[in-house]
mmCIF file of C-alpha atoms in Angstrom:
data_model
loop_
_atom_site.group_PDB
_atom_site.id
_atom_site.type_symbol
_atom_site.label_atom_id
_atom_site.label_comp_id
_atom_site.label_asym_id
_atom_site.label_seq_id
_atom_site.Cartn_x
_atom_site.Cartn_y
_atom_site.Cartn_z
ATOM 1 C CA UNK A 1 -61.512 -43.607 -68.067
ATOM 2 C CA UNK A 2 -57.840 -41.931 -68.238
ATOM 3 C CA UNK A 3 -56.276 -40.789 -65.454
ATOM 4 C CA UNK A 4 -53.897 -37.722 -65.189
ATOM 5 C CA UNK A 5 -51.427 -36.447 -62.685
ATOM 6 C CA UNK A 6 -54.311 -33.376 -61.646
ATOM 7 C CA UNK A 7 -56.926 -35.070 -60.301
ATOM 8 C CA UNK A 8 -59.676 -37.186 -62.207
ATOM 9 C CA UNK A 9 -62.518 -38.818 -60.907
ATOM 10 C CA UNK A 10 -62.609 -41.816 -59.507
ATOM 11 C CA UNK A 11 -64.917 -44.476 -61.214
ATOM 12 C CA UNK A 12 -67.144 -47.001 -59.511
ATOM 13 C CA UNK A 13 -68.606 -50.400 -60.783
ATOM 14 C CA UNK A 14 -69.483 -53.723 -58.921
ATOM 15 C CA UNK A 15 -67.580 -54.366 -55.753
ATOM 16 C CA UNK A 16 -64.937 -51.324 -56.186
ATOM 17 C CA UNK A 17 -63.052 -48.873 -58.194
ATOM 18 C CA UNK A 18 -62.211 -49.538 -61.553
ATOM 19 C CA UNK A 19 -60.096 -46.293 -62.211
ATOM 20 C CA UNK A 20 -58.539 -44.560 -59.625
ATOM 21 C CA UNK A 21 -56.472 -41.293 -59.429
ATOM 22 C CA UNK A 22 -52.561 -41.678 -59.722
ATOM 23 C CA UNK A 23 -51.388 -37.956 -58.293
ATOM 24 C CA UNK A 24 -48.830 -38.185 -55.301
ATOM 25 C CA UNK A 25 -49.488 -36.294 -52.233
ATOM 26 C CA UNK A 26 -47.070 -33.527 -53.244
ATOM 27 C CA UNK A 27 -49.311 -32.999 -56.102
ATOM 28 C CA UNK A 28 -52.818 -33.212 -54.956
ATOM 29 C CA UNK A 29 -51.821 -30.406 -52.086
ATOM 30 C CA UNK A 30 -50.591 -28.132 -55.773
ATOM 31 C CA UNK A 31 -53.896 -29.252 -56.825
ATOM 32 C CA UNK A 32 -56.407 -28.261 -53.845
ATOM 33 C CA UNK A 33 -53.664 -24.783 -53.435
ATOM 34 C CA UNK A 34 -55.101 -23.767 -57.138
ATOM 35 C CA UNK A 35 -58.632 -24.617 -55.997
ATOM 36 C CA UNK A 36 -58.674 -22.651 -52.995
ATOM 37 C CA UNK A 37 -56.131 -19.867 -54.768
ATOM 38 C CA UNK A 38 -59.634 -19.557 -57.181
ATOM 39 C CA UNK A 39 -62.215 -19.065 -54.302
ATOM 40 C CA UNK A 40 -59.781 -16.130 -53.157
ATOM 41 C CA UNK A 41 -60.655 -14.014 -55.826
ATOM 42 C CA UNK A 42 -64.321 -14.582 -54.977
ATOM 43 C CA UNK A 43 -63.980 -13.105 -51.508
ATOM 44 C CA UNK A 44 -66.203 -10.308 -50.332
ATOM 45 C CA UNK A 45 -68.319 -10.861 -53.101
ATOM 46 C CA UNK A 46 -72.049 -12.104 -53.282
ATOM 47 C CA UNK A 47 -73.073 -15.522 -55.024
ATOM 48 C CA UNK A 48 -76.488 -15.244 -56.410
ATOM 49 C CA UNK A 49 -78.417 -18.659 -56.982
ATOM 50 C CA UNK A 50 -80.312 -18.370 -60.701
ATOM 51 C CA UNK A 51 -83.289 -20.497 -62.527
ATOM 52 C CA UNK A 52 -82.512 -18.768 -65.962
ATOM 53 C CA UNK A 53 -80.228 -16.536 -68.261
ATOM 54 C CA UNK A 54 -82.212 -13.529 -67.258
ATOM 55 C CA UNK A 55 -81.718 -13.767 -63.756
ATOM 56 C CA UNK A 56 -78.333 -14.366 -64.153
ATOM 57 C CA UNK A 57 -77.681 -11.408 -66.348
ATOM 58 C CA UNK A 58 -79.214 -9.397 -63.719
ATOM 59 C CA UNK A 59 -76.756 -10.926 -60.695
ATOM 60 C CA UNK A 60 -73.898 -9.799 -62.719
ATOM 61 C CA UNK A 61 -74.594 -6.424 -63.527
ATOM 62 C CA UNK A 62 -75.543 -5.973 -60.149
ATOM 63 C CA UNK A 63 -72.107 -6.890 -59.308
ATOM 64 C CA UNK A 64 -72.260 -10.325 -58.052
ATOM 65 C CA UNK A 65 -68.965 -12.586 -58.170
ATOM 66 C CA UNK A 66 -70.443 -15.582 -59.231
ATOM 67 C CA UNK A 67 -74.140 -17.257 -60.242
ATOM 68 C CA UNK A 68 -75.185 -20.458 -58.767
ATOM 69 C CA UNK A 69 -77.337 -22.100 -61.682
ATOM 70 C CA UNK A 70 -80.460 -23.874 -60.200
ATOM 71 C CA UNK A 71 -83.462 -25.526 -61.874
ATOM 72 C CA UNK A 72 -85.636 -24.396 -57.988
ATOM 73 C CA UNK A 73 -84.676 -21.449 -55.404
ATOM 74 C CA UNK A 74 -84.805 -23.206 -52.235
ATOM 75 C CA UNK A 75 -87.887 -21.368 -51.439
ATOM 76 C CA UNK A 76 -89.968 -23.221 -54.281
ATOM 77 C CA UNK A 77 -88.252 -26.823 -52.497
ATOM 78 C CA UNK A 78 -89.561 -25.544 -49.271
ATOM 79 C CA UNK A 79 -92.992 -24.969 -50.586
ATOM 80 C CA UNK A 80 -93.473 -27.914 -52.386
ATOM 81 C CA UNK A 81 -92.341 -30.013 -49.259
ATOM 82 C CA UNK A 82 -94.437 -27.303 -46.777
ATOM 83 C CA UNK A 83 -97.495 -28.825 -49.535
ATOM 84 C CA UNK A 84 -97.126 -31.790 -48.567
ATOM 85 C CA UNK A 85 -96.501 -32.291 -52.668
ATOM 86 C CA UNK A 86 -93.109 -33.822 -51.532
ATOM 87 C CA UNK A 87 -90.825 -34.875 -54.241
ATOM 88 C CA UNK A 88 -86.792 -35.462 -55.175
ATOM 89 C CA UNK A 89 -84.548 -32.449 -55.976
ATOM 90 C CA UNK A 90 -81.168 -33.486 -58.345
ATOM 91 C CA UNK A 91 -78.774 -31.699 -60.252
ATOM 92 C CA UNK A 92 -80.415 -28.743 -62.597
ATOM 93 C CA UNK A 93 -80.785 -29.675 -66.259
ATOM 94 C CA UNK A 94 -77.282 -29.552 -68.267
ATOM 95 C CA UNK A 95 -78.766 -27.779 -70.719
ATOM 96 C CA UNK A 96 -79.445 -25.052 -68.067
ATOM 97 C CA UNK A 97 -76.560 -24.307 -66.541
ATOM 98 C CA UNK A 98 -74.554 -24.360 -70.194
ATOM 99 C CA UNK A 99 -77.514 -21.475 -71.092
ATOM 100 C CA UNK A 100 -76.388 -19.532 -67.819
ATOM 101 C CA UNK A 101 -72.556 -19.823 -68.899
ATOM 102 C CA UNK A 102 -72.999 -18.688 -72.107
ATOM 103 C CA UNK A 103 -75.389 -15.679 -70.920
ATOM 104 C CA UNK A 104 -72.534 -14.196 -68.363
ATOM 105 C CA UNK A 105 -68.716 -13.263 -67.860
ATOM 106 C CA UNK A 106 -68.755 -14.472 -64.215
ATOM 107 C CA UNK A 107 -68.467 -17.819 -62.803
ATOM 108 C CA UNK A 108 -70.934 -20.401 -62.522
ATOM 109 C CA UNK A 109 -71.236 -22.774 -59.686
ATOM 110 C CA UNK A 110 -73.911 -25.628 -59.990
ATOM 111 C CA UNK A 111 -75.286 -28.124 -56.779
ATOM 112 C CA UNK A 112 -75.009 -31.969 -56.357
ATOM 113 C CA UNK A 113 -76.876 -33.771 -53.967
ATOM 114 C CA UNK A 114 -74.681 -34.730 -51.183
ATOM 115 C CA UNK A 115 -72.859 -38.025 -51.416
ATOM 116 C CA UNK A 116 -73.347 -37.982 -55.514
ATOM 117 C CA UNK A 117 -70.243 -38.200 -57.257
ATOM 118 C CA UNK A 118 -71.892 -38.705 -60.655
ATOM 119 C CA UNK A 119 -73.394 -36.053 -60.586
ATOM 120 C CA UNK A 120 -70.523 -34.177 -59.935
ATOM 121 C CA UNK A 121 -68.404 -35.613 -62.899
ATOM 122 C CA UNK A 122 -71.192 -34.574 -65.267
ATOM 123 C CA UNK A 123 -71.049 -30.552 -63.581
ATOM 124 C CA UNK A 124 -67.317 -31.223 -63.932
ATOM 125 C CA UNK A 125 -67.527 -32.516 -67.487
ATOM 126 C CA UNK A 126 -69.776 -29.228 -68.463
ATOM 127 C CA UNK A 127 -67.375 -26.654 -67.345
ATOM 128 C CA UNK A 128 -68.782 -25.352 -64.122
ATOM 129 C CA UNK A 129 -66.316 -23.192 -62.331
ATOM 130 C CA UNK A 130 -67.456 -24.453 -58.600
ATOM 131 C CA UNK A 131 -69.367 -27.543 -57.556
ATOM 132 C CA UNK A 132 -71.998 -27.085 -54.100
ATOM 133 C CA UNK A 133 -72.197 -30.445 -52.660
ATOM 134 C CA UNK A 134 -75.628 -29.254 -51.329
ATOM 135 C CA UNK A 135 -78.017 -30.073 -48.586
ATOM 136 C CA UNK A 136 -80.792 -27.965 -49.770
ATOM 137 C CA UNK A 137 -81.284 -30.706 -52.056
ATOM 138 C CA UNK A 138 -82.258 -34.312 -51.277
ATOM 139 C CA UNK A 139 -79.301 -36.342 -49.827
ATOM 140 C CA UNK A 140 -77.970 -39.206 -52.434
ATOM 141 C CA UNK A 141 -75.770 -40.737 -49.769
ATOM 142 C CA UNK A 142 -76.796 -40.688 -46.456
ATOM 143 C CA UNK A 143 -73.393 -42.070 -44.793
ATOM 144 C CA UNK A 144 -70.963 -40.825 -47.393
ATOM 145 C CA UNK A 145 -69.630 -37.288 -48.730
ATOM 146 C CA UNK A 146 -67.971 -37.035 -52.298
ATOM 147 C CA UNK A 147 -64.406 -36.922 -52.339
ATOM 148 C CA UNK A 148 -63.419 -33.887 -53.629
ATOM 149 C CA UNK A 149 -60.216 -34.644 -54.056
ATOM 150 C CA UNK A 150 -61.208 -36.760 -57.244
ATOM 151 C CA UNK A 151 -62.054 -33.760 -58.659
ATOM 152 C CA UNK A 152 -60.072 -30.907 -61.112
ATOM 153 C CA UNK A 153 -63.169 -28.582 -60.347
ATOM 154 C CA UNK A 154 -63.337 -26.833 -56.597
ATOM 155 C CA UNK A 155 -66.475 -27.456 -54.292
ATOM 156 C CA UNK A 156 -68.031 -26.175 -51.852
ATOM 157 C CA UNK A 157 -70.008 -27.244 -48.310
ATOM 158 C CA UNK A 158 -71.941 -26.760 -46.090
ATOM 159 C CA UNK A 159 -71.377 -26.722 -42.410
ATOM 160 C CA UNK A 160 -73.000 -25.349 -38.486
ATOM 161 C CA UNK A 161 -70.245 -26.530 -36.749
ATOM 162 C CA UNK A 162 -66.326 -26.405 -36.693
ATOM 163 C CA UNK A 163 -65.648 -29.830 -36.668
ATOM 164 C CA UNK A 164 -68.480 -30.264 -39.798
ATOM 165 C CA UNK A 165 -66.473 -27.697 -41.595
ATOM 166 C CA UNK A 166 -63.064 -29.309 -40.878
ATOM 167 C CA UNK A 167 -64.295 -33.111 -42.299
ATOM 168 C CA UNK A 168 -65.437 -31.061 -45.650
ATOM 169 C CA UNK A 169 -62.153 -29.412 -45.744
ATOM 170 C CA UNK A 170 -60.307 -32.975 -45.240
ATOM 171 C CA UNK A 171 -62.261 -34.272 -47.992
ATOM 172 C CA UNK A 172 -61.273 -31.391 -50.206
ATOM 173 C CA UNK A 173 -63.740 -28.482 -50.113
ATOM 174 C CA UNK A 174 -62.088 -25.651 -51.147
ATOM 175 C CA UNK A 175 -64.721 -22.976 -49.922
ATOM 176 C CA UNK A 176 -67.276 -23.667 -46.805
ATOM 177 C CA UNK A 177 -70.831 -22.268 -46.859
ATOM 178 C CA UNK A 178 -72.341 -21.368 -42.753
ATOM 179 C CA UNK A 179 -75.620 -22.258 -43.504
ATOM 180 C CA UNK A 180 -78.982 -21.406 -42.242
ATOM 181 C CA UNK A 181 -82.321 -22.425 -43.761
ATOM 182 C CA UNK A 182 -82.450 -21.558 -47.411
ATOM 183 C CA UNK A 183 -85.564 -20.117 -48.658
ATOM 184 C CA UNK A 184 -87.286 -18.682 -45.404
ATOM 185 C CA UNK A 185 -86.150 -15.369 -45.580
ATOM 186 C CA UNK A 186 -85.018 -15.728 -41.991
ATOM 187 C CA UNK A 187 -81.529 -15.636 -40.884
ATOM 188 C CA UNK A 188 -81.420 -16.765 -37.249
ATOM 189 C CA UNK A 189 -79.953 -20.353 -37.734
ATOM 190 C CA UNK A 190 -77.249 -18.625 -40.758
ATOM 191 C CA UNK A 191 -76.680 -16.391 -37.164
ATOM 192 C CA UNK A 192 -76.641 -19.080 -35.124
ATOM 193 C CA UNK A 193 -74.267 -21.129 -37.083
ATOM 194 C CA UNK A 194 -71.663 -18.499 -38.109
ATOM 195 C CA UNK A 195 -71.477 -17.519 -34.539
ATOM 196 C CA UNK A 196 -71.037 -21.043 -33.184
ATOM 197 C CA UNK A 197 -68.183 -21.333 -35.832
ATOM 198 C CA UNK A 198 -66.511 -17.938 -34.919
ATOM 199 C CA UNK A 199 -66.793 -18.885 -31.533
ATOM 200 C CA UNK A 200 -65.050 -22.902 -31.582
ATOM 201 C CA UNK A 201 -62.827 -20.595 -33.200
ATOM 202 C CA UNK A 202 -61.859 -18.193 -30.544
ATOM 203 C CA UNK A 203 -61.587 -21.023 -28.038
ATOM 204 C CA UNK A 204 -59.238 -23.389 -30.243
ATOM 205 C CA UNK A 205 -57.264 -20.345 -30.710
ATOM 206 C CA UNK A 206 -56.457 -19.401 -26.696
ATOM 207 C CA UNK A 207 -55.914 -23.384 -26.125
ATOM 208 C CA UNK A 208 -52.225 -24.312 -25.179
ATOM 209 C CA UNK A 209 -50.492 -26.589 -27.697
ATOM 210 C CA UNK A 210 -51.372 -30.222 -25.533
ATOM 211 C CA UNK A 211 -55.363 -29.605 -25.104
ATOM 212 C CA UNK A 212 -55.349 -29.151 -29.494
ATOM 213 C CA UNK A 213 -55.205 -33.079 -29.585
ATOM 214 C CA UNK A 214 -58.522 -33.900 -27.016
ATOM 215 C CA UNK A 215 -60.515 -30.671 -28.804
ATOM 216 C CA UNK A 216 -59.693 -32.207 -32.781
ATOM 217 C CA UNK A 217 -60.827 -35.749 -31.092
ATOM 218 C CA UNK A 218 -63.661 -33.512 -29.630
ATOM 219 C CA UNK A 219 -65.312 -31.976 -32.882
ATOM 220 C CA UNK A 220 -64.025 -35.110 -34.564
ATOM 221 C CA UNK A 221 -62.154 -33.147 -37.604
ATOM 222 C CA UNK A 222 -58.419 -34.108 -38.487
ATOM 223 C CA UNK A 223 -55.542 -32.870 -36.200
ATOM 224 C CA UNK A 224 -53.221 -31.060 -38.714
ATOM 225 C CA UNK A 225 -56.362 -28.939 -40.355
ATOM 226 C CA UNK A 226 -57.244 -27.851 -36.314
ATOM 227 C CA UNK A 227 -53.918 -27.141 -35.564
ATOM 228 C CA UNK A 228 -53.862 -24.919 -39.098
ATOM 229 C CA UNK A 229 -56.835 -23.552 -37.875
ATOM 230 C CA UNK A 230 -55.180 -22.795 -34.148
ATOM 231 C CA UNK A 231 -52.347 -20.825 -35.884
ATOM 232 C CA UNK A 232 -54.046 -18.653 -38.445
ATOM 233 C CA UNK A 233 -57.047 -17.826 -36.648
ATOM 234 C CA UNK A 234 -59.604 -18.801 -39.126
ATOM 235 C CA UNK A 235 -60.596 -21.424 -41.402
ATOM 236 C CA UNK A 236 -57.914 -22.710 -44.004
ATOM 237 C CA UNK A 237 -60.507 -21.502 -46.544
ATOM 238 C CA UNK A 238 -63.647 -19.039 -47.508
ATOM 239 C CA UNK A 239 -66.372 -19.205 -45.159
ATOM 240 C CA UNK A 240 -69.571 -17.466 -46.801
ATOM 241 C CA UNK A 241 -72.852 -17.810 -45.389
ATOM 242 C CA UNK A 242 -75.776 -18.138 -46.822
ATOM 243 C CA UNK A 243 -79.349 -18.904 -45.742
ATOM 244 C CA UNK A 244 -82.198 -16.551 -45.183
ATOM 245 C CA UNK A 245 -80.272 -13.313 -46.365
ATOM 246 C CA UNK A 246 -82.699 -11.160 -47.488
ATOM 247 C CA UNK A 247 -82.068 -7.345 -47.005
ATOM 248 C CA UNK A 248 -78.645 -5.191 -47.035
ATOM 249 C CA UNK A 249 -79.074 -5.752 -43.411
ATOM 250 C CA UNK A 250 -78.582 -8.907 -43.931
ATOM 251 C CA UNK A 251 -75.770 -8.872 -45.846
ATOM 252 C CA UNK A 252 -73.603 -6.785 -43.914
ATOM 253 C CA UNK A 253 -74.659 -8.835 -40.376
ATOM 254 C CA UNK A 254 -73.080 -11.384 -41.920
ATOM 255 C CA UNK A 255 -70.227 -9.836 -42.769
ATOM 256 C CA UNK A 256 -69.569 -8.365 -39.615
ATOM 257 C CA UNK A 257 -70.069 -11.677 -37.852
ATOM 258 C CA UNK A 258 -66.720 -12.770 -40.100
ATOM 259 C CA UNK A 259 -67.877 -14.081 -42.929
ATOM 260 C CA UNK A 260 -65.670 -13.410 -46.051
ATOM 261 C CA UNK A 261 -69.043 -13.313 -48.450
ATOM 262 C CA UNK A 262 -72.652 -14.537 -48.891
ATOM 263 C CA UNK A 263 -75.026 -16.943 -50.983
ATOM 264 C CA UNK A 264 -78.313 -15.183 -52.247
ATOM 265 C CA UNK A 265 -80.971 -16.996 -54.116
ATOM 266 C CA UNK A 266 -84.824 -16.415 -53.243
ATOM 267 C CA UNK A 267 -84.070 -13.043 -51.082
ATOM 268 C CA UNK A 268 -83.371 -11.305 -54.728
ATOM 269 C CA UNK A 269 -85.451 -13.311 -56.738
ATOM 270 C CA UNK A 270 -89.032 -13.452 -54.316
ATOM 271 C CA UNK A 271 -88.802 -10.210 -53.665
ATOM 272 C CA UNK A 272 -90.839 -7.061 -55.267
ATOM 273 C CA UNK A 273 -88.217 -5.579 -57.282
ATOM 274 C CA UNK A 274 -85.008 -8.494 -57.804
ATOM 275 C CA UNK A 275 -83.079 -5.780 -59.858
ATOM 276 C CA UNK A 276 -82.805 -3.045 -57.138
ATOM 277 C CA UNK A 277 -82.252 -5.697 -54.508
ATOM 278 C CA UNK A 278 -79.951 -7.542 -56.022
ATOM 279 C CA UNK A 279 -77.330 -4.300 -56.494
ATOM 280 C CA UNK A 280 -78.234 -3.134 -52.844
ATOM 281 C CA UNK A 281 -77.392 -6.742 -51.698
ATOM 282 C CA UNK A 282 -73.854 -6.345 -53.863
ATOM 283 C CA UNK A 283 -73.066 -3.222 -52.460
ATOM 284 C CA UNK A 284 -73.916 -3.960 -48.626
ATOM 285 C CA UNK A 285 -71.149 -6.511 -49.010
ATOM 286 C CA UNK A 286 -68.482 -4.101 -48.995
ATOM 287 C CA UNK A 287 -69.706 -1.072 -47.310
ATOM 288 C CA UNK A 288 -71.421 -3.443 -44.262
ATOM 289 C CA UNK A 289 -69.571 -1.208 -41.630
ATOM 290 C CA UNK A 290 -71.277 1.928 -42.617
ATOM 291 C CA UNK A 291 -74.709 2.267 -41.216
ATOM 292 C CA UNK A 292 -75.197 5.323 -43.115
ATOM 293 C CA UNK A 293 -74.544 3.713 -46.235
ATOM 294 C CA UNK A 294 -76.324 0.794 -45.479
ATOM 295 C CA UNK A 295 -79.398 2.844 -44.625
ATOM 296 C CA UNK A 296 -79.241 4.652 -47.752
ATOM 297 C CA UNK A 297 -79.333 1.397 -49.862
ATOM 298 C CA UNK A 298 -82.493 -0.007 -47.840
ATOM 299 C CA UNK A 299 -84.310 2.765 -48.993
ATOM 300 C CA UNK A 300 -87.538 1.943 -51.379
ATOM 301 C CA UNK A 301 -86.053 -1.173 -51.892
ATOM 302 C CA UNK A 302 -90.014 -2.656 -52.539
ATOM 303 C CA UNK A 303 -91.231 -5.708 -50.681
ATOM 304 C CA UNK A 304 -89.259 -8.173 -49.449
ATOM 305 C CA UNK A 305 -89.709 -12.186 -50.026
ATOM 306 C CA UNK A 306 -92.064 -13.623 -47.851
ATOM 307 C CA UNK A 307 -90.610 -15.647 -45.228
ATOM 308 C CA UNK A 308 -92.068 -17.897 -42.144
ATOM 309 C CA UNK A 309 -90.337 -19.134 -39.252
ATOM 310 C CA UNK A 310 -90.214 -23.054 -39.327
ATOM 311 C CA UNK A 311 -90.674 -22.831 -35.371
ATOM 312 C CA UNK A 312 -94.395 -21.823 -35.405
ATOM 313 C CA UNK A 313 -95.058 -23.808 -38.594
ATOM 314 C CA UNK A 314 -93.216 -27.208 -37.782
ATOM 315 C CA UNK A 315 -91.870 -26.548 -41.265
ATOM 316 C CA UNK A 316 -89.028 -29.449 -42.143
ATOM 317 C CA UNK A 317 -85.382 -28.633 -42.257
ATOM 318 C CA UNK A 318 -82.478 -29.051 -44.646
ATOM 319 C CA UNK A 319 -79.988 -31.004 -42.644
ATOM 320 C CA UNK A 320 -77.308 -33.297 -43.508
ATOM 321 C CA UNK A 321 -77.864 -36.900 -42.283
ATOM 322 C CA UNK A 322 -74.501 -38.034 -42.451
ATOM 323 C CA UNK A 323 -73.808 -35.518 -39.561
#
């Protein structure tokens, strides 16, 4: 394989790499600015995940700012796991997500499994517009991220921590994702998460200059990306949440919390009526400081998904073992 001055992959075979990328420092930093320059225009939108055209042509005229193509909603994983029927979740079908690309006007993002860089060349290769290097399905590496860097296309990661949210950024996630537990229409670990975030946060940022070192050491993330953090008060990129979002409610908790936008997949699509929800879901995200308004778009919005609480069902958990 080639390699240009913007970024390829990197190839592996036998005992190492057999192409690697040639761009200089200097130009990898012009290469992740573009990448994260491109998740900016996303913010304060919604990102809806999708299983076919349809549903995607009814995220975008709902208003959503992207579609995440998926062959499962995480709700369908959890069942089939909460069956005991098991079984391994990979990248959707090609032939899927080019169907969703060619059925809207909005970006498409499409999961890898965590740690599978092949996978992510292929998404790459297709002419998805975001990768999610994605816990929800199962774990290809259980010791080792992708290196996003290697890429030309932007990803994003999960995190529930600061310092998990830091190591994505240092390996070249352009947008984080707070997560909670996908598919259980129950957003007390997206709550939990976000808020233990926002809150490293606010401590890092009324630390004097000489306690920065012991708290990056602390939450093991890199120095200079902690210090960023210190001085601007936020992450260095997008931090949507997503997990359990199910109502306008929802939608605008999160936003209040400080989240600059959310993932939706099975709290449109499970519910009673996905095409009113899904608009009401677009709008709370802007309007999620007006309880009038926000009452006004839960109205006769039908049933909601079913959810459970994994708590009182021992239910299993998506989690990232190389945390």
């Amino acid at each position: 394989m080639s390699s240009d001055h913007t970024g390829t992959v990197t190839v592996y075979k036998g005992a190492g790499p057999i192409t690697e990328t040639t761009s200089t420092s200097t130009k990898d930093l012009a290469a992740f600015a573009k990448k994260t320059a491109f998740a900016k225009t996303l913010c304060g939108g919604v990102i809806m995940e999708v299983t076919n055209p349809e549903q995607a042509r009814i995220a975008e005229v709902a208003g959503a700012c992207a579609v995440m193509a998926t062959e499962h909603l995480p709700s369908d994983i959890r069942s089939q796991r909460r069956g005991g029927r098991g079984g391994v979740f990979r990248m959707c079908d090609p032939q899927l997500v080019q169907q969703i690309r060619a059925a809207v006007r909005i970006p498409v993002f499409a999961k890898a499994r965590i740690g599978h860089f092949v996978e992510a060349q292929i998404l790459e290769s297709i002419g998805v517009n975001f990768v999610d290097e994605c816990e929800v399905l199962t774990v290809a590496d259980q010791d080792h991220h992708i290196n996003k860097h290697n890429f030309r296309v932007p990803f994003v990661c999960g995190c529930r921590s600061l310092g998990e949210a830091l190591r994505r950024i240092a390996e070249g996630a352009a947008m984080i994702r707070t997560t909670g537990e996908a598919g259980t229409g129950n957003v007390v670990d997206t709550v939990k998460h976000l808020r233990a975030v926002m809150g490293e946060i606010r401590v890092l940022s009324n630390m004097d200059e000489d306690e920065v070192f012991e708290f990056a050491k602390k939450i093991s993330a890199p120095y200079e990306l902690v210090r960023k953090t210190k001085e601007i008060g936020r992450l260095p990129v997008l931090n949507f949440a997503g997990g359990g979002i199910s109502t306008p409610a929802d939608v605008a908790l999160m936003m209040q919390l400080g989240c600059d936008g959310v993932f939706i997949g099975s709290g449109v699509f499970k519910s009673g009526d996905p095409v009113r929800r899904a608009r009401a879901m677009v709008r709370a995200a802007t309007r999620y400081t007006d309880p009038g308004g926000l009452a006004d778009l839960s109205y006769g919005l039908g049933e909601a998904m079913p959810g459970w609480n994994l708590e009182d069902e021992g239910g299993v958990r998506f989690a990232d073992p190389t945390e």
